[in-house]
Short mmCIF file of C-alpha atoms in Angstrom, two decimals:
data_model
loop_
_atom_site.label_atom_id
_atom_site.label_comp_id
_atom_site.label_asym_id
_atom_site.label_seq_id
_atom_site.Cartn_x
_atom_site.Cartn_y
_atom_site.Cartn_z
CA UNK A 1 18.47 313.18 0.73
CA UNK A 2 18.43 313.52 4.40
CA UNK A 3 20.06 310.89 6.69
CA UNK A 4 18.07 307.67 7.40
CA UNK A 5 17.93 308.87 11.28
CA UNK A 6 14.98 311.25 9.77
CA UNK A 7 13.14 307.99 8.83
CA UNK A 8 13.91 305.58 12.00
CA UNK A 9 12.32 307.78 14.55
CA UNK A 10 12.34 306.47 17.86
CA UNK A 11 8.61 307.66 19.71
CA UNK A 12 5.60 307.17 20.95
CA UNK A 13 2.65 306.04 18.89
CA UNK A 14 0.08 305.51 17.32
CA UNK A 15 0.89 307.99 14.89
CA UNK A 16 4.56 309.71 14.01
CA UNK A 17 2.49 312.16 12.24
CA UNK A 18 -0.46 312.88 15.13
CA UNK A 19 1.79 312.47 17.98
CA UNK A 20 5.60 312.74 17.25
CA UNK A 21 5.14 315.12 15.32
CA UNK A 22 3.01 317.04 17.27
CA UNK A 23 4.93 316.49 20.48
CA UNK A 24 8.12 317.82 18.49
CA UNK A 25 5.91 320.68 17.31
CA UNK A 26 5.26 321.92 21.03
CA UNK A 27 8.33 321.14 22.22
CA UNK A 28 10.13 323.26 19.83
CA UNK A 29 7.41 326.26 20.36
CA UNK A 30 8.52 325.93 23.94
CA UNK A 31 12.62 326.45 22.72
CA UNK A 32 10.99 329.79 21.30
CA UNK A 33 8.24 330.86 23.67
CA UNK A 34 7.72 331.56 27.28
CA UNK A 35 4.41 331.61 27.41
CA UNK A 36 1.81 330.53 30.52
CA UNK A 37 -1.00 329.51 28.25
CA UNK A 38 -1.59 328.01 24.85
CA UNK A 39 -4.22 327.75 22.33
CA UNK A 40 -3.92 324.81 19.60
CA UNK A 41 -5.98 325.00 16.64
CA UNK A 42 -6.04 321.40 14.73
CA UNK A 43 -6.52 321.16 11.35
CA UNK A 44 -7.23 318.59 8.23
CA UNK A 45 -6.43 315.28 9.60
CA UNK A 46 -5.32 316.41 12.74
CA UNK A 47 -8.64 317.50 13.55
CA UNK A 48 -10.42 314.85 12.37
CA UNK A 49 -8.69 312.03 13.43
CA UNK A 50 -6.56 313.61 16.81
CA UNK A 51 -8.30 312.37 19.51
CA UNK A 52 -8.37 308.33 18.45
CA UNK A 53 -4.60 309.34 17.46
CA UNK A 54 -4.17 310.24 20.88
CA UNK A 55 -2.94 314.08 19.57
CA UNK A 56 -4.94 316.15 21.96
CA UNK A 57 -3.17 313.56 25.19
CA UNK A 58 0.42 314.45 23.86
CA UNK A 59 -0.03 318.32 23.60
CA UNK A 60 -1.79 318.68 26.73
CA UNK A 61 1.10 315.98 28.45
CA UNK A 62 3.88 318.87 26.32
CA UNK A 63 1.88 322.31 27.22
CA UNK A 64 -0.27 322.08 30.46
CA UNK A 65 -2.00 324.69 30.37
CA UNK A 66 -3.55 324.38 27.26
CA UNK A 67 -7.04 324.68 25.66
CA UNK A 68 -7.60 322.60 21.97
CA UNK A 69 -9.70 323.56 19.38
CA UNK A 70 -10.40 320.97 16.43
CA UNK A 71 -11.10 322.79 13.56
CA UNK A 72 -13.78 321.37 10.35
CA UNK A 73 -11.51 324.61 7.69
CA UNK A 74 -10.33 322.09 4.83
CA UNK A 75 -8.64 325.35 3.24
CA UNK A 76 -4.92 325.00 4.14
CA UNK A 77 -1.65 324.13 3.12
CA UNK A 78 -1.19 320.83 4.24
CA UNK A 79 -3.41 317.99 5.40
CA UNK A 80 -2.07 318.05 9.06
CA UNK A 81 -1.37 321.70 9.92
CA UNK A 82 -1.34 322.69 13.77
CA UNK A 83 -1.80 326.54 14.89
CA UNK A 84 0.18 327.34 17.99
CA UNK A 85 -1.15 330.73 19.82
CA UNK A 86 1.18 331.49 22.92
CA UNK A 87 -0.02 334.03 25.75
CA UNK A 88 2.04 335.51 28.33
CA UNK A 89 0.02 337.77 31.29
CA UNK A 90 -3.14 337.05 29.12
CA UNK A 91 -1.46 339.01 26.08
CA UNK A 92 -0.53 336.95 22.72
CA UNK A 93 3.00 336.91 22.19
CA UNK A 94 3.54 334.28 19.28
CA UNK A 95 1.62 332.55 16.90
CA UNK A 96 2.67 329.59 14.96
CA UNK A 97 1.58 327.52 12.30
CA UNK A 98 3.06 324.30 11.59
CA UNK A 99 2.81 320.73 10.01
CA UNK A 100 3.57 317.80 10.98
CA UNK A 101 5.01 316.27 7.46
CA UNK A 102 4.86 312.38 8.43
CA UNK A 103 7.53 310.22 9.68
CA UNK A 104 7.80 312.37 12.22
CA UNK A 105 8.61 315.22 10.59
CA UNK A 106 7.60 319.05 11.17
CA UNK A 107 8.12 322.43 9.40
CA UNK A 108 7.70 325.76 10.04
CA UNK A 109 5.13 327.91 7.68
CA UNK A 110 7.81 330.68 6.38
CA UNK A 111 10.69 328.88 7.87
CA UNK A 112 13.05 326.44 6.77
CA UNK A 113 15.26 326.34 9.89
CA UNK A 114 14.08 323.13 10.56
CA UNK A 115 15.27 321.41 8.07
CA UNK A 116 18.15 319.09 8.33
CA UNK A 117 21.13 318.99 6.00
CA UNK A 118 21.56 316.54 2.84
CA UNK A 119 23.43 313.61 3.65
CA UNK A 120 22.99 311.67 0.39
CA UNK A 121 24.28 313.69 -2.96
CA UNK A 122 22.26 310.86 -4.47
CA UNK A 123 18.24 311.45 -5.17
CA UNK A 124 16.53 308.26 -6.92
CA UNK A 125 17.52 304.90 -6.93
CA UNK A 126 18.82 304.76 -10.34
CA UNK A 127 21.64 307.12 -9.17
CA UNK A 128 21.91 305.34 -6.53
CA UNK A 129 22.58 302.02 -8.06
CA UNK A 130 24.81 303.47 -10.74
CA UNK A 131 27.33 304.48 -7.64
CA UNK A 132 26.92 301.35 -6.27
CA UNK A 133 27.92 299.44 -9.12
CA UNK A 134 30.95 301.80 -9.73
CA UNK A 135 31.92 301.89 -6.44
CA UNK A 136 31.73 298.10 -5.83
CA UNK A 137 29.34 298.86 -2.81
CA UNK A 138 26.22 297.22 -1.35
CA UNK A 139 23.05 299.42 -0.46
CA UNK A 140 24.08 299.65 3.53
CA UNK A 141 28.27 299.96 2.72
CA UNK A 142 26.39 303.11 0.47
CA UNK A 143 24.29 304.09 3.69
CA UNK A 144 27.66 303.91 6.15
CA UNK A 145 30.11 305.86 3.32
CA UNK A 146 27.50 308.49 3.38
CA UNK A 147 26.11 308.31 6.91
CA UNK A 148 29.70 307.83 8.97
CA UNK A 149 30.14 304.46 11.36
CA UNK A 150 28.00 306.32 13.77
CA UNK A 151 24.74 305.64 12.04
CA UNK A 152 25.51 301.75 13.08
CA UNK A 153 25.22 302.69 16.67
CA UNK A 154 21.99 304.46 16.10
CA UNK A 155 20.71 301.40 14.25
CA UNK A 156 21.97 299.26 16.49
CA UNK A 157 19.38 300.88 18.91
CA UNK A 158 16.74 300.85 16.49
CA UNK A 159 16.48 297.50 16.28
CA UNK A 160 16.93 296.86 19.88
CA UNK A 161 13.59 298.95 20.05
CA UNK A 162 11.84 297.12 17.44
CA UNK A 163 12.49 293.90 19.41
CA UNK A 164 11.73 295.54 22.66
CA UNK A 165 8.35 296.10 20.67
CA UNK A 166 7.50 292.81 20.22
CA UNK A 167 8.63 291.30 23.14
CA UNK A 168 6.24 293.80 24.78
CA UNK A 169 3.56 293.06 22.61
CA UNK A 170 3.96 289.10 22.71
CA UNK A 171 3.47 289.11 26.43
CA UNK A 172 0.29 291.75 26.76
CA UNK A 173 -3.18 290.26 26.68
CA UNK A 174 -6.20 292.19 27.02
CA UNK A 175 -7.82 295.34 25.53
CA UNK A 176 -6.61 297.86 23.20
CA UNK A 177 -7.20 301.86 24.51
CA UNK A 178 -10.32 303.71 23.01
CA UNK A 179 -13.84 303.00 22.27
CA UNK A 180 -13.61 299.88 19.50
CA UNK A 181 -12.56 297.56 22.33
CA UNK A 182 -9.88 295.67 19.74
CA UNK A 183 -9.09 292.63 21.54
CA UNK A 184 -5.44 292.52 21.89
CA UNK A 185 -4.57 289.67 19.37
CA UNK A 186 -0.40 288.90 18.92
CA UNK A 187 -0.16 286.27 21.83
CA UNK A 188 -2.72 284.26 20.53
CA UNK A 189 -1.12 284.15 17.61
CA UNK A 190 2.25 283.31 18.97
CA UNK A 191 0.54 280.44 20.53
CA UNK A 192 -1.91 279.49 18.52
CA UNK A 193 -2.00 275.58 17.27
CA UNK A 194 -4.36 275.06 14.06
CA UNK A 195 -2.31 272.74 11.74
CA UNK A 196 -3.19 274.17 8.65
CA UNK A 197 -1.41 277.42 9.65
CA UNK A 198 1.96 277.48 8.50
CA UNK A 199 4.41 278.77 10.86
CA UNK A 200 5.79 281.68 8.65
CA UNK A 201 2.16 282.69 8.65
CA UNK A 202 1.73 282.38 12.50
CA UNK A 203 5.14 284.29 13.68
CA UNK A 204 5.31 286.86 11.28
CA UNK A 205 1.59 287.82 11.98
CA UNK A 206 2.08 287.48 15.75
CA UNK A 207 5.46 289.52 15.30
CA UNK A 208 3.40 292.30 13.18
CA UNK A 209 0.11 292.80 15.85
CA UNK A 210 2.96 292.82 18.72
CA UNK A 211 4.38 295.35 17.48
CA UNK A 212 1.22 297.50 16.38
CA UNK A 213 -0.48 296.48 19.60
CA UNK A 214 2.26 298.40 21.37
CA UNK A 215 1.80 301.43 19.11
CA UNK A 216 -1.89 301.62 18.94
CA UNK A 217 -1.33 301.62 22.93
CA UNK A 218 1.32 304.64 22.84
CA UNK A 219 3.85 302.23 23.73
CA UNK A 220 7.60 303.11 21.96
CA UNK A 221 7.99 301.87 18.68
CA UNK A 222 10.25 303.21 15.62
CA UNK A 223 8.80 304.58 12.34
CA UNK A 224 9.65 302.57 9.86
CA UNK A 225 8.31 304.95 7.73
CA UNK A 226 5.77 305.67 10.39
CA UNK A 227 4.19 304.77 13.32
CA UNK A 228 1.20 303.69 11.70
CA UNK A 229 3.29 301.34 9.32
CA UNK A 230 5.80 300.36 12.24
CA UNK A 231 4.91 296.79 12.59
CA UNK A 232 5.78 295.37 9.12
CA UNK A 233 9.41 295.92 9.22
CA UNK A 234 10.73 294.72 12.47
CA UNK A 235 7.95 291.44 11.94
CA UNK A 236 9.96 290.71 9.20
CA UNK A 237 13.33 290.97 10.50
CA UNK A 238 12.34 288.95 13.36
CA UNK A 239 11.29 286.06 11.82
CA UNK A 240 14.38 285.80 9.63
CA UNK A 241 16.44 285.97 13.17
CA UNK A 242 14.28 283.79 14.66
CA UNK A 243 13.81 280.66 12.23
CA UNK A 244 16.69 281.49 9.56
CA UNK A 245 19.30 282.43 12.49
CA UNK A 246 20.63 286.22 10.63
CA UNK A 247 22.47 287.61 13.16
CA UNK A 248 22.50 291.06 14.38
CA UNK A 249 24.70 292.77 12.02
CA UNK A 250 23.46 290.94 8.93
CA UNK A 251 20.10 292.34 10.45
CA UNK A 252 21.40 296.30 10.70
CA UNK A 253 22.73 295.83 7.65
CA UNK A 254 19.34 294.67 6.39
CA UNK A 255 17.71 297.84 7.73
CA UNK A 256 20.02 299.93 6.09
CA UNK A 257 19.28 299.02 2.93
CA UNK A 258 15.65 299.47 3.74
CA UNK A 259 16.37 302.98 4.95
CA UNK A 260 17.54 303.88 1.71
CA UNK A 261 14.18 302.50 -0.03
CA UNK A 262 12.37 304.42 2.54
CA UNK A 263 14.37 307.67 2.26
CA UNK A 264 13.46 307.25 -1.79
CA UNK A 265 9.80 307.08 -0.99
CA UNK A 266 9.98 310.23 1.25
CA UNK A 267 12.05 312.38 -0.71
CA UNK A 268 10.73 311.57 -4.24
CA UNK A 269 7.14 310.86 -3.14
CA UNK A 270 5.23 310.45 0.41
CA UNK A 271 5.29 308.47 3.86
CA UNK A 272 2.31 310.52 5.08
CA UNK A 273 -0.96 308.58 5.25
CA UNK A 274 -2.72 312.38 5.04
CA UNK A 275 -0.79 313.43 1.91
CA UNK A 276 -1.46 310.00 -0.51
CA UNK A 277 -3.63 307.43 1.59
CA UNK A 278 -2.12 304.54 3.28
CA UNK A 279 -0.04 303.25 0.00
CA UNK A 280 1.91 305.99 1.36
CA UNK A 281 2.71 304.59 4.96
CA UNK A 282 1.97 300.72 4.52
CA UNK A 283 2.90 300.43 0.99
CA UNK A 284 6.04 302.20 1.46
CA UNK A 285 6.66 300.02 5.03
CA UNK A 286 6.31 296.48 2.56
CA UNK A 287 8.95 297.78 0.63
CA UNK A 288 11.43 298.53 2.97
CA UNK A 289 10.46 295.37 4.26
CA UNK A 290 11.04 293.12 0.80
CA UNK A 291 14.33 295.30 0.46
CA UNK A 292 15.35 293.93 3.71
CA UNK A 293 14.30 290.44 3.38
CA UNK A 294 16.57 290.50 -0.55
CA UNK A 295 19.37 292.13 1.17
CA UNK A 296 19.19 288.77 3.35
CA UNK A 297 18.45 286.35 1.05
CA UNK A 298 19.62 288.00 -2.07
CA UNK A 299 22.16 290.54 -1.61
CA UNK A 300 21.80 291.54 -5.59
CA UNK A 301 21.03 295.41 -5.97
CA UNK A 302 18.71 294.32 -9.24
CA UNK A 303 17.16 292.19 -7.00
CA UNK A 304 16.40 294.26 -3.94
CA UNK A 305 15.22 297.09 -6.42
CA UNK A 306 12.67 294.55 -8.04
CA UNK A 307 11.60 293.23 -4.64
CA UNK A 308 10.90 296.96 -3.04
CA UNK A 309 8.96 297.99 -6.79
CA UNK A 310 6.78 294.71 -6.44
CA UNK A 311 5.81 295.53 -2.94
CA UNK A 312 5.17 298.97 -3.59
CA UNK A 313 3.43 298.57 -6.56
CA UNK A 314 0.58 296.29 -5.38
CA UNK A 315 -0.44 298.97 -2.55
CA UNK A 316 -1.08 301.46 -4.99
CA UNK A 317 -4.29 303.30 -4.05
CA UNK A 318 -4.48 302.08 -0.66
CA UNK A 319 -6.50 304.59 1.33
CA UNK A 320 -6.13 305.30 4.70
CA UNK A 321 -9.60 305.14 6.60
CA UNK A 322 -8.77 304.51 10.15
CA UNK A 323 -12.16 303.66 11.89
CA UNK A 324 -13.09 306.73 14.35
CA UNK A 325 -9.37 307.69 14.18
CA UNK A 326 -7.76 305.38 16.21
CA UNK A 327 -4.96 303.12 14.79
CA UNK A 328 -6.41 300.10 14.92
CA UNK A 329 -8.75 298.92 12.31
CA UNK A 330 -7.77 298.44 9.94
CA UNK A 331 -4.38 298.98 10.86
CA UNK A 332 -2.88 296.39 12.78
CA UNK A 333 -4.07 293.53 10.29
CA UNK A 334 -2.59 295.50 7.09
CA UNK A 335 0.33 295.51 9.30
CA UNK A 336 0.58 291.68 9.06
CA UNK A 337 -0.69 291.03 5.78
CA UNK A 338 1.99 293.82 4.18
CA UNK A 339 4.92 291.72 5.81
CA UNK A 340 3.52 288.63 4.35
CA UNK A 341 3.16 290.53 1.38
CA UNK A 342 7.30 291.64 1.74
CA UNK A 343 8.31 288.32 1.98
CA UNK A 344 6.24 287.16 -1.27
CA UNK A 345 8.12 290.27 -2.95
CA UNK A 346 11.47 288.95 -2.15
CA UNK A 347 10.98 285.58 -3.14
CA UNK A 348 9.01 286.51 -6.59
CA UNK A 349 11.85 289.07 -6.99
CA UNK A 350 14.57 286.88 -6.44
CA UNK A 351 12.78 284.38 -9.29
CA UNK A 352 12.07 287.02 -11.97
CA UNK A 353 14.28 289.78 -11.79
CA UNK A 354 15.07 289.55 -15.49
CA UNK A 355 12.20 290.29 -16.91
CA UNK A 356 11.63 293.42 -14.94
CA UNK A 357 10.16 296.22 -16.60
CA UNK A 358 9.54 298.81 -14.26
CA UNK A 359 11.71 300.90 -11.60
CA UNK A 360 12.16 301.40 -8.39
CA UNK A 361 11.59 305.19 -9.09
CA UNK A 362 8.86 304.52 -11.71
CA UNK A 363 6.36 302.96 -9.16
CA UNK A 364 7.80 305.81 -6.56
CA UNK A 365 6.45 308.68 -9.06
CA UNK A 366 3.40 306.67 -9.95
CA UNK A 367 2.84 306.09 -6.36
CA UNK A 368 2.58 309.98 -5.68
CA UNK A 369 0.49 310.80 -8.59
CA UNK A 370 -1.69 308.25 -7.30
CA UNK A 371 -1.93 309.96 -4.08
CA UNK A 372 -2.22 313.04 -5.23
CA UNK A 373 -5.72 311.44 -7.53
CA UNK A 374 -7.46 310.40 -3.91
CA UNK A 375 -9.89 311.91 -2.40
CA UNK A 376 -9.14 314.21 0.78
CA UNK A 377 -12.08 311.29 2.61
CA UNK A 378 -9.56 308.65 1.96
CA UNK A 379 -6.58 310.12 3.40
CA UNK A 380 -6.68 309.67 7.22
CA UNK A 381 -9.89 311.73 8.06
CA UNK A 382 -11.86 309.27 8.85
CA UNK A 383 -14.61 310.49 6.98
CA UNK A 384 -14.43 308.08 4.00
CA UNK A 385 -14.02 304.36 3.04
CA UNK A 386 -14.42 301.53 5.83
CA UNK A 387 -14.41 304.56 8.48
CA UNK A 388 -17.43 305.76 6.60
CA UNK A 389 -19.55 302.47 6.43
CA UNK A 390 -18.46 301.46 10.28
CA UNK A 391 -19.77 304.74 11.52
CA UNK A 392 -23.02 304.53 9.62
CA UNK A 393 -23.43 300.92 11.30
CA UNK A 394 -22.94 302.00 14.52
CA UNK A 395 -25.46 304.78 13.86
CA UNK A 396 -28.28 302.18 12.54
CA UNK A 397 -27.81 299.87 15.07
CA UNK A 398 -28.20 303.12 17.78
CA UNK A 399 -31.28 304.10 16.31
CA UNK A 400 -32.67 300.59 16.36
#
């Protein structure tokens, strides 16, 4: 498996797999290329959801001169493939075809360059655990034998960016970018004073929008798997720092051990919303998140495995059906509700581990299967589900 840095990307939303990936995508064409005018042909979910994704804004900020074509061809290789045609003196001297993978992530068609070397010798979590146990290790002494004591520094600044996130988004009122006019929501929350709303409820869902708020609006952010998914995570975190007092280090060493549960997910199944629906970018987000909230409370390996299957397991077949392609709705409030969701995990975990029945890598496998089953409407095009039955709404209500 890859090192954990490949998951905790540190970008610009609202989507790792619309815009960071994108962004990387020109930026490495440039490395390649000096061209003085560029053609971009979208495809699959790129197309269909790019502009409420903001892709078209970060390959014209990348390129300049640049014209971009969103293409309806469904026959390709991969859900969010990008064609790259480079002209010099009005003559074509390269053309490119890549994908953004999710997380972030791009490849090359015919071209494996990109790829990063294998950090972990390790592939599911069963191996993982068995090494664990022999070695006397925890899941994040596992991630910094394997990873070097740099990767704390780079955590380190991962979660100063999550919290950066929040603060932003605590202290923003207004608007949300784009057509839907989503009323900025995580302040109110913060502040908000109905007794029969426990606090738990109230922070963690304020700490969630904050940080989706500030993706949705471009702001920085850290996939955690993805941008779309980044606000589950860090709301979690937060609130154990906040009201149970964790400090800092117990904290990075809390989103180590999610790391590995993410790296698991992407290796052995999917983060990307366009490849297996949103169970894919939330679901896998809530279990990273319940890992990290047993590595707190827990510290058991049985337990944190149990915690991460639980979460996962009851987002299977979640579709991803952004309304008009923006990261929004019904984004943001899955956001809060999967960290919620985490925190039940950990707790349930922590109660019944001993009568667990399935794996870690079980639910992972089922998970991808599952994806694979969905239709192509319910995997970020925009062209199924709740996007669907908005957009035929707005229609009726245009014609009346």
């Amino acid at each position: 498996m890859k090192s954990i840095k490949s998951l905790y990307n540190i970008g610009h939303g609202p989507s790792s797999s619309h815009t960071i990936g994108p962004e990387r995508i020109c930026l490495d064409v440039l490395k390649h290329y000096d061209g003085d005018y560029y053609k971009v042909i979208l495809y699959g979910s790129l197309s269909f959801t790019g502009k409420g994704h903001l892709t078209d804004s970060i390959i014209k900020e990348v390129l300049k001169n640049v014209d971009i074509e969103f293409s309806n061809d469904l026959h390709i290789e991969h859900p969010n493939t990008m064609d790259i045609i480079v002209y010099r003196n009005q003559e074509i001297i390269g053309h490119e075809r890549y994908y953004s993978i999710g997380g972030g992530a791009i490849r090359r068609r015919g071209d494996d360059w990109i790829e990063e070397n294998d950090i972990y010798p390790h592939k599911s979590f069963e191996e993982i655990k068995n090494y664990c146990l022999k070695e006397n290790l925890s899941l994040y002494d596992y991630v910094y034998h394997f990873e070097g004591e740099s990767i704390k520094d780079y955590l380190k600044e991962v979660w100063r960016v999550m919290q950066e996130a929040i603060n932003i988004g605590l202290h923003t009122e207004g608007f949300l970018p784009g057509k839907l006019k989503v009323k900025r929501k995580a302040k109110a929350l913060l502040y908000s004073q109905k007794n029969k709303v426990s606090i738990e409820l109230r922070l963690v869902s304020a700490y969630a929008y904050a940080v989706s708020e500030v993706n949705a609006s471009g702001g920085l952010v850290v996939t955690a798997p993805t941008c779309g998914a980044s606000g589950v995570l860090p709301s979690v975190l937060y609130y154990l720092k906040d009201v149970y007092k964790y400090n800092d280090q117990m904290i990075i060493n809390a989103i180590a051990t999610a790391g590995i549960i993410g790296n698991i997910v992407k290796h052995n199944g999917s983060i990307s919303g366009a490849e297996a629906g949103c169970q894919a970018e939330v679901g896998t987000a809530c279990s990273m998140a319940a890992a990290a909230y047993s590595q707190l409370e827990s510290g058991q390996i049985s337990v944190i495995e149990y915690a991460a299957e639980i979460a996962l397991e009851h987002h299977l077949g979640l579709t991803c059906d952004p309304i008009d392609g923006y990261v929004q709705i019904p984004c943001i409030e899955r956001n809060a509700v999967a960290a919620h969701r985490a925190i039940n995990a950990g707790n349930l975990a922590e109660l019944l581990t001993s009568t667990s029945l399935i794996s870690f890598d079980t639910i992972v496998e089922t998970m991808k299967e599952t994806g694979n089953d969905l239709l192509d409407t319910y995997r970020e095009t925009s062209q199924g589900g709740l996007a669907k039955k908005y957009k035929a709404k707005v229609e009726k209500e245009l014609k009346n």
